[in-house]
CSV table of C-alpha atoms in Angstrom, one decimal:
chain,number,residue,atom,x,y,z
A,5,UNK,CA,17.7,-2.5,-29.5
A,6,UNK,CA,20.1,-5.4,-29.0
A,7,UNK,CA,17.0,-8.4,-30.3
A,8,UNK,CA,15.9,-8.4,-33.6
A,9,UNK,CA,12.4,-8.3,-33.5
A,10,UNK,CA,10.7,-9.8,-36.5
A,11,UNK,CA,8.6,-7.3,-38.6
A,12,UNK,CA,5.2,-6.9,-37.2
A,13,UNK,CA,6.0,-8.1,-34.0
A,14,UNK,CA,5.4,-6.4,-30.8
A,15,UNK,CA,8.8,-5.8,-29.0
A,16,UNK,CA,7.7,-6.5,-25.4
A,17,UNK,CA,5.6,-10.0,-26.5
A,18,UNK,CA,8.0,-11.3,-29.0
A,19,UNK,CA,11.5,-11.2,-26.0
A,20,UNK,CA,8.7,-12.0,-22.7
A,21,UNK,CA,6.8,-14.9,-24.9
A,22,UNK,CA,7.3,-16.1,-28.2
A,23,UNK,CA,11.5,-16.0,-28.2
A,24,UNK,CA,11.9,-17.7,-24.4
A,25,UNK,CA,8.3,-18.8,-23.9
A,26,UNK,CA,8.6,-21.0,-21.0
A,27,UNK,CA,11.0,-18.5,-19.1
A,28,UNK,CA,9.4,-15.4,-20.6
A,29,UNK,CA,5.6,-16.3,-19.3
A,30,UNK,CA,6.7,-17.6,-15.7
A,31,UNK,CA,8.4,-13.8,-16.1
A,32,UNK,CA,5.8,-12.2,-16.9
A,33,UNK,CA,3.5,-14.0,-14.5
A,34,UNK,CA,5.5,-13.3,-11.5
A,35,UNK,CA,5.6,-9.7,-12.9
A,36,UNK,CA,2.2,-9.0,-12.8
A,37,UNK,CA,1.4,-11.2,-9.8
A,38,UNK,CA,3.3,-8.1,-8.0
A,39,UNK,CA,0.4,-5.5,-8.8
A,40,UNK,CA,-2.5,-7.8,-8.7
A,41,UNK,CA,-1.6,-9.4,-5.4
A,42,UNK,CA,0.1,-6.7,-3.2
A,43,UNK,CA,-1.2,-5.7,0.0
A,44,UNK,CA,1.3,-2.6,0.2
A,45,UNK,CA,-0.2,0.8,0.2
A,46,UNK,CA,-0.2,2.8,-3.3
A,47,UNK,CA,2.7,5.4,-1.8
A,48,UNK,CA,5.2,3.1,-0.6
A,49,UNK,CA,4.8,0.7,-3.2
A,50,UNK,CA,5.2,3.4,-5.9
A,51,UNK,CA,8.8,5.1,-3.9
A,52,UNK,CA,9.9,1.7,-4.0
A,53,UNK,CA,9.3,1.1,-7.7
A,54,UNK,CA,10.2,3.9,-9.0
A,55,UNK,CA,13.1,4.0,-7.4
A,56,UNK,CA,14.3,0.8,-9.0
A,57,UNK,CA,13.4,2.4,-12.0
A,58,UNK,CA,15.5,5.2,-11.7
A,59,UNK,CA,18.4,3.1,-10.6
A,60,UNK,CA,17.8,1.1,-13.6
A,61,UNK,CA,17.3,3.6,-15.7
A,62,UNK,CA,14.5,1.6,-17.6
A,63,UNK,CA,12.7,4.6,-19.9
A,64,UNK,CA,9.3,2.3,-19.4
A,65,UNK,CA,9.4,1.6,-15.8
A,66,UNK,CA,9.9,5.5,-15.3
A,67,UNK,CA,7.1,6.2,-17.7
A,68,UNK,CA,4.3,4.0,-15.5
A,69,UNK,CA,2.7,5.1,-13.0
A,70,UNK,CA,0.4,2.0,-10.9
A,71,UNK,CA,-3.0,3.3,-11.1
A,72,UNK,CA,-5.0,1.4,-8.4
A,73,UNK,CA,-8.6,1.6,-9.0
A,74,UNK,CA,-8.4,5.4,-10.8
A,75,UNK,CA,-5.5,6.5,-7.9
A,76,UNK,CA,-1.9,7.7,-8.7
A,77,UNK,CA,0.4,9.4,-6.8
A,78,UNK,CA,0.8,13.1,-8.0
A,79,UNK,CA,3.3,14.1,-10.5
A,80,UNK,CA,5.9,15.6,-8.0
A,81,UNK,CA,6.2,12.0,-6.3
A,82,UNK,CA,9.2,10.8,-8.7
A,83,UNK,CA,11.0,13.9,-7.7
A,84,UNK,CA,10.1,13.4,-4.4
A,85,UNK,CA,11.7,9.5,-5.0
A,86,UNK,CA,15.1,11.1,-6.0
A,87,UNK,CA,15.3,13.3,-3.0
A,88,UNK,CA,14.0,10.3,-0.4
A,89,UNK,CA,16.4,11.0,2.0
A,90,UNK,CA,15.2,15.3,2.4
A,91,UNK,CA,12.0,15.1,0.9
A,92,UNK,CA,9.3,16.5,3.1
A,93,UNK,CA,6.7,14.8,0.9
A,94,UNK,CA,7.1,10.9,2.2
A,95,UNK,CA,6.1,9.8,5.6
A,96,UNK,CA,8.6,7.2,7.4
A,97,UNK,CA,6.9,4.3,5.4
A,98,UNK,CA,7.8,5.6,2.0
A,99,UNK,CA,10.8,7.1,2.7
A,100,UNK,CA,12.2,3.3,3.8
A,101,UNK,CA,10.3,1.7,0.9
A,102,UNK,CA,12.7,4.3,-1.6
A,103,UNK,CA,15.9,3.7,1.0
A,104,UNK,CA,15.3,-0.2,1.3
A,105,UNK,CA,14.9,-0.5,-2.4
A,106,UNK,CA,18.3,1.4,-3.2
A,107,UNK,CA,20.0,-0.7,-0.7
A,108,UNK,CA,18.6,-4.1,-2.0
A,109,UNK,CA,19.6,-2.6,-5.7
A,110,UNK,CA,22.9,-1.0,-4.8
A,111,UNK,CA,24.3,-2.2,-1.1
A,112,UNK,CA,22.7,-5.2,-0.5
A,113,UNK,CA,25.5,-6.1,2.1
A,114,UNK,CA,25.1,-3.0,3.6
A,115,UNK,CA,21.9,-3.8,5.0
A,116,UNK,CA,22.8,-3.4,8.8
A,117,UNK,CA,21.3,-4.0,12.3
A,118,UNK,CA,20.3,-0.5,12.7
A,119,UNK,CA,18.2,-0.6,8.9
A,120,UNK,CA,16.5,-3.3,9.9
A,121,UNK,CA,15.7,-1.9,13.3
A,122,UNK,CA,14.2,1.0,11.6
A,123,UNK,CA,12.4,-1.3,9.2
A,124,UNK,CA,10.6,-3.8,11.5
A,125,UNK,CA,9.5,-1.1,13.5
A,126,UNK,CA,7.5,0.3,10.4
A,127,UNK,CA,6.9,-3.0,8.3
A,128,UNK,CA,5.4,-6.6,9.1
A,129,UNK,CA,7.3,-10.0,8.6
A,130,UNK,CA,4.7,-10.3,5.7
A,131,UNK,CA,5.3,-6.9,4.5
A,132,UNK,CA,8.7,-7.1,3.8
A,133,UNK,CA,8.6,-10.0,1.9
A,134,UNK,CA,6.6,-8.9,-0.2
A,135,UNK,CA,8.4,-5.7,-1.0
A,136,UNK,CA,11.8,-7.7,-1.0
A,137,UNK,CA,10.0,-9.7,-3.9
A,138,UNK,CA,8.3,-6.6,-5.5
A,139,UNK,CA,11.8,-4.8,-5.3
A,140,UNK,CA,13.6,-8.3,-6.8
A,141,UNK,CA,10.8,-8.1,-10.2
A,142,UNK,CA,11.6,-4.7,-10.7
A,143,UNK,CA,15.1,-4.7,-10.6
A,144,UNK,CA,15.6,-7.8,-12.8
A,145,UNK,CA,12.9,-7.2,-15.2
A,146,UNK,CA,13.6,-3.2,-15.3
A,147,UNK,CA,17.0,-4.1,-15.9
A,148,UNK,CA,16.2,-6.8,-18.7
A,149,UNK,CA,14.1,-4.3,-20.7
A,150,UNK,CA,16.9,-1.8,-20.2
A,151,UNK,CA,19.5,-4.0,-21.0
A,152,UNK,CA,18.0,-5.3,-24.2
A,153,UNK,CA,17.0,-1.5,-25.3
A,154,UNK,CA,13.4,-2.8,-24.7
A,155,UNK,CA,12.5,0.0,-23.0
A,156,UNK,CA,13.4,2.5,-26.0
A,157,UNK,CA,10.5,0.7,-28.0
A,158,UNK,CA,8.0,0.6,-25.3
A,159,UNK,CA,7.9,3.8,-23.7
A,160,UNK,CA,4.6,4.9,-22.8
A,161,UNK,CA,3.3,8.4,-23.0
A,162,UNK,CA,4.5,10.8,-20.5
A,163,UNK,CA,2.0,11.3,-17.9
């Protein structure tokens, strides 16, 4: 843990809002505005997430799991994340959700004619944005929690 965190105090609360309160909320804000406003389906947006997560290597973000309305994706499907590029478990939507979000993370200036070929034909205007902001919040706010040792106090049960 790099902060001290003040006796009694939760870790995540204390960094996100009390200690940087008007950076922290607008943070959080945009962080949760990701789940509750995404029009992406469960799969891809969960290959692209926990991708970041791996790169990141946030304990937390590899812990979760989105759970829309009672749905997860099955416990083979971070596996599955790690081996995007063979997996026979991801159609061509997921696999370029997982591939676009280790480009944006790790070779951002890689990102070529012949990607983004492959990605229009699979993903709207709208949709990419979105992920491309999605993919931004995780990276950053993965990496924060990581950074700061966050994530070895907030770990959630292994599911």
């Amino acid at each position: 843990m790099r902060i001290d965190i003040p006796d009694g105090q939760e870790p995540i609360g204390y960094v996100w809002g009390d200690l940087v309160p008007g950076i922290g909320m607008a943070a959080a804000n945009f962080s949760l505005s990701v789940y509750a406003h995404t029009t992406l389906g469960l799969r891809e947006f969960e290959a692209a997430r926990l991708r970041i997560a791996q790169i990141n290597g946030c304990r937390f973000c590899l812990d979760w799991r989105t759970d829309r309305d009672g749905e997860k994706v099955e416990e083979s499907f971070a596996d599955a994340v790690t081996e995007w590029r063979t997996t026979d478990a991801f159609d061509e939507r997921t696999r370029l959700a997982a591939e676009y979000a280790e480009r944006y993370a790790v070779d951002h200036h890689g990102l070529d004619d012949a990607f983004w070929a492959r990605m229009t034909a699979h993903y709207s205007q709208v949709e990419i944005v979105e992920l491309s902001m999605s993919i931004g919040s995780w990276l950053a706010f993965g990496r924060l929690n990581h950074v700061l040792g966050l994530d070895s106090v907030c770990v959630l049960p292994t599911h």
